[in-house]
Coordinates of C-alpha atoms in Angstrom, one line a residue:
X10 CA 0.0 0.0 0.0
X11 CA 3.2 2.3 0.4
X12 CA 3.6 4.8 3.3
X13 CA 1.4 6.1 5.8
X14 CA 1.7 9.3 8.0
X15 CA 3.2 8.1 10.8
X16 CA 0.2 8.1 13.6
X17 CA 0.9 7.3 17.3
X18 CA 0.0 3.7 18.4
X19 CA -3.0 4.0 20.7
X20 CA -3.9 0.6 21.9
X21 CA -7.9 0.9 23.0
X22 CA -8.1 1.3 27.4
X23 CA -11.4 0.1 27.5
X24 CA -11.2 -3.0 29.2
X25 CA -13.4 -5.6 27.6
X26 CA -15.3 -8.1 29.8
X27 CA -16.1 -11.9 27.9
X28 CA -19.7 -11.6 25.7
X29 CA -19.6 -8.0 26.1
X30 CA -20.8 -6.4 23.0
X31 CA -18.6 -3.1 21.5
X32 CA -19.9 0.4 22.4
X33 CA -18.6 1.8 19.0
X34 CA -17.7 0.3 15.9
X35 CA -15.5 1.4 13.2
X36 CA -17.2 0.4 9.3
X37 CA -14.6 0.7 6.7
X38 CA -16.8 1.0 3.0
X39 CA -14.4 2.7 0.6
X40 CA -16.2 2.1 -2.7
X41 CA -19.4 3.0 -2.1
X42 CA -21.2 4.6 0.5
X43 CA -23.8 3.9 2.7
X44 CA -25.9 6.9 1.3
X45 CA -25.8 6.1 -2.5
X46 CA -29.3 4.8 -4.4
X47 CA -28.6 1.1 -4.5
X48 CA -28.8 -0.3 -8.3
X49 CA -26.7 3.0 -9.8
X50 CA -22.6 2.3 -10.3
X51 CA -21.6 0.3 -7.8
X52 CA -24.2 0.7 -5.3
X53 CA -26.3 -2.3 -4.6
X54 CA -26.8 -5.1 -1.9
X55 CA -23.6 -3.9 0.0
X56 CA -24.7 -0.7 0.3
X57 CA -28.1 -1.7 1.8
X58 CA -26.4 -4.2 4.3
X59 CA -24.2 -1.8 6.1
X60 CA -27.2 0.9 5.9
X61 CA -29.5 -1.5 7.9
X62 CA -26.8 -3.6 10.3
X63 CA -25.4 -0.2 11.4
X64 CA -28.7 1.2 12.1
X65 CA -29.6 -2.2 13.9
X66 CA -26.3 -2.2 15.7
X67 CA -27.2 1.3 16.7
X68 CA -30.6 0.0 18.1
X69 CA -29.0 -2.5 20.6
X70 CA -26.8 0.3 22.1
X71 CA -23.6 -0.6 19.9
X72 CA -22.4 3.2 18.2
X73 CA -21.1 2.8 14.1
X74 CA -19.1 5.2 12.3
X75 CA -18.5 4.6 8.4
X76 CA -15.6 5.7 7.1
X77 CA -16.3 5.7 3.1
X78 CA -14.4 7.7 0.0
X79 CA -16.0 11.1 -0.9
X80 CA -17.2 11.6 -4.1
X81 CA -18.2 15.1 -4.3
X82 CA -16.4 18.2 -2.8
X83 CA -20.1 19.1 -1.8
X84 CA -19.9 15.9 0.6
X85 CA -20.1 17.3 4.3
X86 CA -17.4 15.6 6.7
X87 CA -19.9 14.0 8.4
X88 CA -23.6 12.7 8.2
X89 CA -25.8 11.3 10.8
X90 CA -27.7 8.3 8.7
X91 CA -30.0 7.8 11.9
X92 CA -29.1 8.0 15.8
X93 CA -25.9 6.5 16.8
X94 CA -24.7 6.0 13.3
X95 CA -22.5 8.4 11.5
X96 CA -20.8 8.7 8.3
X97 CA -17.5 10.1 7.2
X98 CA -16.3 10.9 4.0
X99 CA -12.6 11.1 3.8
X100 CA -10.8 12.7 0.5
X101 CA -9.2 9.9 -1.1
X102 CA -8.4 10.9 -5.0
X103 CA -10.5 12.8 -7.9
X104 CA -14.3 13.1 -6.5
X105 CA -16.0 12.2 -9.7
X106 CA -14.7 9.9 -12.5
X107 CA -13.2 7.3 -10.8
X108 CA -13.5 3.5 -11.5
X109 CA -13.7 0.9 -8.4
X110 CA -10.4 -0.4 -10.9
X111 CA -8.9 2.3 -9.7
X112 CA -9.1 2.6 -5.9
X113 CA -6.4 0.3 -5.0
X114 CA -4.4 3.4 -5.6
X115 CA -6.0 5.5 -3.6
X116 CA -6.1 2.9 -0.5
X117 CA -2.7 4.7 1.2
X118 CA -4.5 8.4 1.4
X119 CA -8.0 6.5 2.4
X120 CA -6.4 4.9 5.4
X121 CA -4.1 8.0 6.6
X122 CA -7.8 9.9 6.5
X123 CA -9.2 7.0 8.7
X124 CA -6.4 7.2 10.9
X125 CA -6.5 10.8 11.1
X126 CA -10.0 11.1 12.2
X127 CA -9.5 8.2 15.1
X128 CA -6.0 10.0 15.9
X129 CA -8.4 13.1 17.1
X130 CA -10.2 11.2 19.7
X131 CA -9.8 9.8 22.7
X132 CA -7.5 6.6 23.1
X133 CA -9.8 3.6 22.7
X134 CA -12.7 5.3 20.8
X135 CA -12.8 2.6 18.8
X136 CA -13.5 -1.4 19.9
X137 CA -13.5 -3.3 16.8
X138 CA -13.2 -2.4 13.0
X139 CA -15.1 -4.0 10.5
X140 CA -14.7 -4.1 6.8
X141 CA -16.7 -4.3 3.6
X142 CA -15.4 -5.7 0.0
X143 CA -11.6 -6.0 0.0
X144 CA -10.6 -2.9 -0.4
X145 CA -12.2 -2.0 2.2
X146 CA -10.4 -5.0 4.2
X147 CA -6.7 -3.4 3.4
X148 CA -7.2 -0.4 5.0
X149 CA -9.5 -1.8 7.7
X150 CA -6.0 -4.4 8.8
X151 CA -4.2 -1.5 9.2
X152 CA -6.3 0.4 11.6
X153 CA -6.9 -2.3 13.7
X154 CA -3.3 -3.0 13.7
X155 CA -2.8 0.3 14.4
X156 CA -5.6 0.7 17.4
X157 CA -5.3 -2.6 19.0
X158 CA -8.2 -4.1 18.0
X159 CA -9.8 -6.9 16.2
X160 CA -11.1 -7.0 12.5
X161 CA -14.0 -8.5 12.0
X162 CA -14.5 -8.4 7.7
X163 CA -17.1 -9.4 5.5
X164 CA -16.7 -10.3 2.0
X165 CA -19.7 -9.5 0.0
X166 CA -18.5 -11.3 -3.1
X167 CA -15.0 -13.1 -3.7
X168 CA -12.9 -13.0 -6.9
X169 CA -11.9 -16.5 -6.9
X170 CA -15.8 -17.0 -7.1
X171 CA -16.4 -14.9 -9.6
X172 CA -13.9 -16.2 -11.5
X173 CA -15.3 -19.5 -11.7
X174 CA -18.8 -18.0 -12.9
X175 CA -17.5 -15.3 -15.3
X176 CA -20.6 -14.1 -17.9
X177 CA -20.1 -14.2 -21.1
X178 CA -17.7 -11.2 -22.5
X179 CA -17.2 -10.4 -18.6
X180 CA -13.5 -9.6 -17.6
X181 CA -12.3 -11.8 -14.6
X182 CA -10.8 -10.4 -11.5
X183 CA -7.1 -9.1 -11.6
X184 CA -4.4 -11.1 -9.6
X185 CA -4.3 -8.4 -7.3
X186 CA -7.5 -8.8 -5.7
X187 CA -7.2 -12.0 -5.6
X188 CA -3.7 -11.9 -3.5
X189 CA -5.5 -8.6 -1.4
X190 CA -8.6 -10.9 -0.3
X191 CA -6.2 -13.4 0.8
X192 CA -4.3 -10.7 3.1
X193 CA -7.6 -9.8 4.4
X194 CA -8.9 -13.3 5.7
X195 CA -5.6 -14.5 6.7
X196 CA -5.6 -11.2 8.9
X197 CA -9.3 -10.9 10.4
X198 CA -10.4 -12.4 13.6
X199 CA -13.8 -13.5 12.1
X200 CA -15.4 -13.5 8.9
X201 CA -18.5 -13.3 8.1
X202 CA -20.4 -15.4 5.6
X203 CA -23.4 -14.8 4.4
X204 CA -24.0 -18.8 3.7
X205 CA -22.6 -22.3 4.8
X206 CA -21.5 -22.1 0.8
X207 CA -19.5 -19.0 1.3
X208 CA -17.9 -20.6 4.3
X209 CA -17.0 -23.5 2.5
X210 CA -15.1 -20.9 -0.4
X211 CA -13.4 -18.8 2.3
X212 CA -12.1 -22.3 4.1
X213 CA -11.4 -24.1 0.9
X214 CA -10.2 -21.4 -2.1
X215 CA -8.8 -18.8 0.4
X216 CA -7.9 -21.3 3.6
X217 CA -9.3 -19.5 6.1
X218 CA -9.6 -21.2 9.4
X219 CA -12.9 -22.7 10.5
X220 CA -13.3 -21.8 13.5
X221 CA -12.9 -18.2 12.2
X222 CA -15.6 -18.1 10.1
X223 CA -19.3 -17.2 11.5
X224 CA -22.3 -17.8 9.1
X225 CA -24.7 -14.6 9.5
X226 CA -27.5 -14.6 7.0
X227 CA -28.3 -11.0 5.6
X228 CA -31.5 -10.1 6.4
X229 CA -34.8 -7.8 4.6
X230 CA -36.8 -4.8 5.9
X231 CA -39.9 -6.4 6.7
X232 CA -42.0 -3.5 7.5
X233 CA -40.7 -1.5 4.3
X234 CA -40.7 -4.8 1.8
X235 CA -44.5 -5.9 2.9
X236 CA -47.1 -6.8 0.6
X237 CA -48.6 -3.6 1.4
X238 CA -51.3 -2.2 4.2
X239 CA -54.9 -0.4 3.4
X240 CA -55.4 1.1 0.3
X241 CA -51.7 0.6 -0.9
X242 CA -52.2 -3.4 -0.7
X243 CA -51.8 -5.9 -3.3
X244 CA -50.7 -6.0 -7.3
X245 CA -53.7 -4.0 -8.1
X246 CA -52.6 -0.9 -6.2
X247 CA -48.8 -0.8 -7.0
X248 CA -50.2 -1.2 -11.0
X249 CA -51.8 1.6 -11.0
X250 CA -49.0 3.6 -8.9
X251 CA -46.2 2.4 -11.4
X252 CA -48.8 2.9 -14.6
X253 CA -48.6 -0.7 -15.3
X254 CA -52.1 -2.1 -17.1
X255 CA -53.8 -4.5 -14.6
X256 CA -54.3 -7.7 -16.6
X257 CA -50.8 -7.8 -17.7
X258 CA -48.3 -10.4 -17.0
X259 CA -45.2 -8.7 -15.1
X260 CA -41.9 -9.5 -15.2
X261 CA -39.1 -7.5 -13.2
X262 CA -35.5 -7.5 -12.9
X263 CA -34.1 -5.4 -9.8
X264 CA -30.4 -4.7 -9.9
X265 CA -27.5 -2.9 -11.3
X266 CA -26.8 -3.2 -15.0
X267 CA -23.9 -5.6 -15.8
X268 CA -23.1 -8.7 -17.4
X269 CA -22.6 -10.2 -13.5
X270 CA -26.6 -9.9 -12.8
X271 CA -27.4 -11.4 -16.4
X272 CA -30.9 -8.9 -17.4
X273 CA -29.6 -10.0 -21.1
X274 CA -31.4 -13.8 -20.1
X275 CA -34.2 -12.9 -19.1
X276 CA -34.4 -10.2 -22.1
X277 CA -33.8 -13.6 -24.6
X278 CA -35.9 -15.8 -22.5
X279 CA -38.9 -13.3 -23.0
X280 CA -38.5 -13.3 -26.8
X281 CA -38.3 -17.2 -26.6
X282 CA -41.3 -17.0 -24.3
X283 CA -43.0 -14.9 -27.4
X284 CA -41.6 -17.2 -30.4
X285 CA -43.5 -20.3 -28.2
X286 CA -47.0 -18.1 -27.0
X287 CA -47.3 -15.5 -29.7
X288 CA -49.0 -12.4 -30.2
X289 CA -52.0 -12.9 -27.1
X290 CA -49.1 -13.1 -24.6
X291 CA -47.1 -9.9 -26.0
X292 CA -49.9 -8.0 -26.0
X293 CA -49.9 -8.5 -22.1
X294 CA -45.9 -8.8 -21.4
X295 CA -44.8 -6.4 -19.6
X296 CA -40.7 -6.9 -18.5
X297 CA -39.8 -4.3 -16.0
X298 CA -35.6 -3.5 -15.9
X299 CA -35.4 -1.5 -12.7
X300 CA -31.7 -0.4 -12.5
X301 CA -28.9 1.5 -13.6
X302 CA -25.3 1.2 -15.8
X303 CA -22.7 0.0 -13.5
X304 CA -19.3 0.9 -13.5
X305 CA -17.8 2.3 -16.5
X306 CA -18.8 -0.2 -19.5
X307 CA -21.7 0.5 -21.8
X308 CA -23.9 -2.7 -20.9
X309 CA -27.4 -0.6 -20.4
X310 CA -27.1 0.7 -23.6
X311 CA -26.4 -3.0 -25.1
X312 CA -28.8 -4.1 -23.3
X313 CA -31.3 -1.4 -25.3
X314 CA -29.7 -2.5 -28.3
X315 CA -30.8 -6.1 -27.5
X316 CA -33.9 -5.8 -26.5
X317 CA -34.3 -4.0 -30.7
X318 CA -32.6 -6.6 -32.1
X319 CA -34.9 -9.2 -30.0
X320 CA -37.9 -7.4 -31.1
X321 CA -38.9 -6.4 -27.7
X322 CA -38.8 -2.7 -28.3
X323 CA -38.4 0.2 -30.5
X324 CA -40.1 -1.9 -33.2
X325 CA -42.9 0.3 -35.3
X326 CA -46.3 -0.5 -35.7
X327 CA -46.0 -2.8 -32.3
X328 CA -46.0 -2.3 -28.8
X329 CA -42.8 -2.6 -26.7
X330 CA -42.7 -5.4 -24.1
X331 CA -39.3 -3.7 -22.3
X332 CA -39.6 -1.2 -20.3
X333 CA -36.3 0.0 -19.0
X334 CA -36.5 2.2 -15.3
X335 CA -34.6 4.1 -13.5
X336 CA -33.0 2.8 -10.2
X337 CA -35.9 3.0 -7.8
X338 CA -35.9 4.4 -4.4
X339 CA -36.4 2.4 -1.2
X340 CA -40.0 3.5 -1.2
X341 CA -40.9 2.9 -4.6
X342 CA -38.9 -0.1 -5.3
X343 CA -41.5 -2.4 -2.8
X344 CA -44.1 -1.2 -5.5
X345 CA -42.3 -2.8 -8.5
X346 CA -41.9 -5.9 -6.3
X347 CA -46.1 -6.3 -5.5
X348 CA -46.7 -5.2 -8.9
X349 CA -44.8 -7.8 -10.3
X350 CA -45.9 -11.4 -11.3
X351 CA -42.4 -12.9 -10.8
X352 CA -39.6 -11.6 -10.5
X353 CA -36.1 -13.0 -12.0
X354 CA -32.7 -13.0 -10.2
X355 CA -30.8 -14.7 -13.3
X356 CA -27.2 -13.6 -11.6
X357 CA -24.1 -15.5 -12.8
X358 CA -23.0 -15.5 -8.8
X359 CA -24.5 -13.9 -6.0
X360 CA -22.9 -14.5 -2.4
X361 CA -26.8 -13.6 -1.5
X362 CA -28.8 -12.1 -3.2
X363 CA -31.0 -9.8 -1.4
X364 CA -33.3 -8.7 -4.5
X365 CA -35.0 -12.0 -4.2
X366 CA -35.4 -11.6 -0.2
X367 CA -36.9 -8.1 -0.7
X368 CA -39.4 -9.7 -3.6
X369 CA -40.0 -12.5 -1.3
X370 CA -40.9 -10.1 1.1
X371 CA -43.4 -8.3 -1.0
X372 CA -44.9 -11.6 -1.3
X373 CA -43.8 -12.4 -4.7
X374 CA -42.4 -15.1 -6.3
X375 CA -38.7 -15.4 -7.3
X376 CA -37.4 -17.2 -10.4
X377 CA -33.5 -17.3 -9.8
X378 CA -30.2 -19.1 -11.1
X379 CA -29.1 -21.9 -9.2
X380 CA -25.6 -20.1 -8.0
X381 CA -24.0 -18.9 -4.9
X382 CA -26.5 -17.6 -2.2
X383 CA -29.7 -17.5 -4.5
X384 CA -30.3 -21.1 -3.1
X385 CA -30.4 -19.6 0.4
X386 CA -32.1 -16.8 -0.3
X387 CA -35.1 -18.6 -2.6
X388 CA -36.5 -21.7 -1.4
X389 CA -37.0 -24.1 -4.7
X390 CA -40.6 -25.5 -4.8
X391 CA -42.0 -23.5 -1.9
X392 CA -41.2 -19.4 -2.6
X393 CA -39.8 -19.7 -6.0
X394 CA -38.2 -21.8 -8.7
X395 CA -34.5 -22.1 -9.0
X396 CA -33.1 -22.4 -12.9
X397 CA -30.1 -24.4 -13.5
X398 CA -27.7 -22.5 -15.9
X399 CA -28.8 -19.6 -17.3
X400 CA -29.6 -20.6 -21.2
X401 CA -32.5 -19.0 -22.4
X402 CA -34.7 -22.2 -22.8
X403 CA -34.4 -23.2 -19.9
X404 CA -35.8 -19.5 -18.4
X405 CA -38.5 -19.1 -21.1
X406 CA -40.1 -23.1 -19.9
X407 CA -39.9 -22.1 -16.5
X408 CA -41.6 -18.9 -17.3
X409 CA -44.0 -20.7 -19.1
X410 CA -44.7 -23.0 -16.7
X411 CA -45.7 -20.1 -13.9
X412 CA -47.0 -17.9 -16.6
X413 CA -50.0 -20.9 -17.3
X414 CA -50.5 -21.5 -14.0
X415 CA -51.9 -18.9 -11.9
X416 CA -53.0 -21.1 -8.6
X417 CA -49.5 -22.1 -8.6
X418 CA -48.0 -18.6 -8.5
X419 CA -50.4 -17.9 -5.5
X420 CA -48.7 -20.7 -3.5
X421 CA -45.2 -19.6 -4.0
X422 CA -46.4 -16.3 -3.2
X423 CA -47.6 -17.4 0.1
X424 CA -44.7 -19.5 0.5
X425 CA -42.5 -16.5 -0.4
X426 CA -43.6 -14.1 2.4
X427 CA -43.1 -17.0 4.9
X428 CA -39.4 -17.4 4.1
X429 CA -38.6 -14.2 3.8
X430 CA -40.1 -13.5 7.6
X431 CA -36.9 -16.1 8.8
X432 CA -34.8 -13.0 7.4
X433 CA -34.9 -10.1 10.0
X434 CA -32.0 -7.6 10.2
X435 CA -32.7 -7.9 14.1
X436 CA -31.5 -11.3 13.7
X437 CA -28.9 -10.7 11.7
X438 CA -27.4 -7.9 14.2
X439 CA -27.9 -10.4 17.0
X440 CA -25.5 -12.9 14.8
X441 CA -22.8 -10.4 13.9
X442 CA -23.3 -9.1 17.6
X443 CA -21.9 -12.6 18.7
X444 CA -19.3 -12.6 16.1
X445 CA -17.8 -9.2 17.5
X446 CA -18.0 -10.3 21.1
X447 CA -16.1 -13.3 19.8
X448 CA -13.3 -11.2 18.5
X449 CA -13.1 -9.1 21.4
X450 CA -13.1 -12.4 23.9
X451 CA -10.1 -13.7 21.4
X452 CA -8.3 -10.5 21.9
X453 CA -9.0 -10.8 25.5
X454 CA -7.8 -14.5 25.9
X455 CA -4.8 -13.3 24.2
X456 CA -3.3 -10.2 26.1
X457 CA -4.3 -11.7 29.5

């Protein structure tokens, strides 16, 4: 990473008593911030994770501080997100134009600005740092080296991973994420996993050591991501709120823009849902692409070009069955979700996935790829249908299948809000609760 300021050790004072929780946590999210619209550049599921742990964390008396990169000179120092949980923006590089490809450079002036801001408090302000996304990781070992504290760290997604699940025309992951990532778990207290699958990756592609790694399921909003309440309840309502015609047949695809989530299947498996039902169904298809370009390629604009060549829009004379949406807000993206018929997750890898919890939520059924955490998140055969592979075919029959069978859409529906109530964020802080107190008795046992 090169060379830091120097900064004074300051080993923490507070004296830490076994299963005692932290009073303040440091969050290290350099990429993206806490306060960005999920589904535009490189906000997404991360983003929504630290938003509602912190917040939850924050509930059960346990203070968070985010240290993320600012990306605007307009960016105040500091923002309260909601009591006891604060985020800092520390001047790391250009504001605006920078590619997550190009952070790593910028990791050695992130992490004197995070050591700079702890450096003005009191010795010990800090208990325990905890890291999101690699990056993120790097600078979060040196603090807590720094401090005297443990490092808790949670992946979100893993290069090696991806690697093995790459999309079509998708670049893999440099070398040097893949050798940073392995710094990072080799260095951390505890991991966090969001499945027993991701586990198994972190112990067996990146060695970590069992008993290091904790399993903590994400978890979903369920008073926000509801099938609604009053006058706002039901498809019906969230039709007419999104100006979608009430006999249609909804499809919707929630997510960032890029090859990784895979919108291009379910654009192909709509016109091979077409070619088999003809012109009666596209007169009532309606696919719904709720999102925004991510990163710096041009995959939302060949994804337009797609859905022309495919015949799904901009075609004279006929109606378009695409209709591409900006990222939605956390208020109005419950609406797409209960408006929806289904909704398709066709991800090449997700460590999660918590688009399909949130639909779940909403009390809609998810059709998703058979990859990484989508098999924890949906429940084959009782809140949705799991696809293996992604080729088109295989998406249009399973399409097909729900599109022709109404009563069986109704059971997954009901199925799907009854899973998605065994995700709470309260349980999910309780989990990552224990995995702190955890790294703090480990700590403990070995300065005594």
């Amino acid at each position: 990473m090169g060379t830091v300021a120097p900064v004074p050790f300051r080993r923490s004072r507070h004296r830490h008593h076994a299963g005692d929780p932290p009073r303040r946590v440091a969050m290290v999210s350099m990429h993206t911030s806490p306060l960005d619209q999920p589904g535009t550049g490189d906000a997404g599921g991360l983003n929504v994770y630290v938003v509602e742990l912190a917040r939850e964390l924050a509930r059960r008396g346990t203070e968070v501080e985010v240290f993320t990169r600012a990306r605007s000179s307009a960016a105040p120092p500091e923002v309260e997100l909601a009591p006891g949980v604060l985020v800092r923006h520390v001047a790391a590089g250009p504001y605006e134009g920078l590619a997550k490809e190009d952070l790593p450079a910028q990791m050695c002036t992130f992490a004197a600005g995070v050591l700079r801001a702890e450096a003005r408090r009191d010795a010990g302000w800090y208990d325990l740092v905890h890291s999101h996304y690699w990056l993120s990781g790097q600078v979060a070992d040196l603090a807590a080296d720094r401090w005297g504290v443990p490092l808790v760290h949670s992946s979100h997604t893993l290069a090696k991973v991806k690697n093995a699940h790459l999309a079509a025309g998708d670049a893999p992951e440099p070398a040097a994420r893949i050798l940073g990532e392995e710094q990072v778990v080799a260095a951390a207290d505890r991991l966090l996993a969001n499945t027993a699958d991701e586990a198994r990756d972190l112990v067996d592609r990146y060695g970590a050591a069992p008993e290091r790694v904790d399993v903590v399921p994400p978890g979903v909003d369920l008073r926000r991501f509801s099938p609604g309440a009053g006058a706002d309840r039901g498809r019906a309502a969230a039709r007419r709120a999104l100006d979608l015609p009430p006999d249609a047949l909804v499809l919707v695809f929630a997510g960032r823009v890029q090859p990784l989530k895979a919108p291009d299947v379910l654009l192909r498996a709509a016109a091979e849902l077409l070619r088999r039902e003809g012109a009666a169904l596209r007169r009532r298809l309606v696919v719904a692409v709720v999102g925004g370009r991510s990163g710096v390629g041009g995959h939302a604009q060949d994804l337009e070009g797609l859905a022309a060549h495919l015949g799904l829009a901009g075609v004279p004379g006929v109606n378009d069955v695409v209709r591409f949406e900006p990222p939605a807000s956390r208020d109005v993206l419950p609406q797409w979700f209960r408006a929806a018929d289904l909704v398709a997750v066709p991800s090449y890898n997700e460590s999660f996935g918590l688009v399909a919890l949130e639909a779940q939520a909403c009390g809609t059924p998810v059709v998703a790829a058979r990859v990484g955490g989508l098999a924890t998140a949906v429940s084959d055969g009782i809140s949705g249908v799991l696809v293996d592979g992604h080729d088109p075919r295989a998406w249009a029959a399973a399409l097909q299948r729900l599109a022709a069978d109404p009563a069986e859409r109704e059971r997954l529906a009901s199925g799907a809000r009854r899973h998605a109530e065994g995700f709470g964020w309260g349980a999910s802080a309780d989990g990552v609760l224990r995995s702190y107190a955890a790294a703090l008795d480990g700590r403990r046992r070995v300065s005594a």
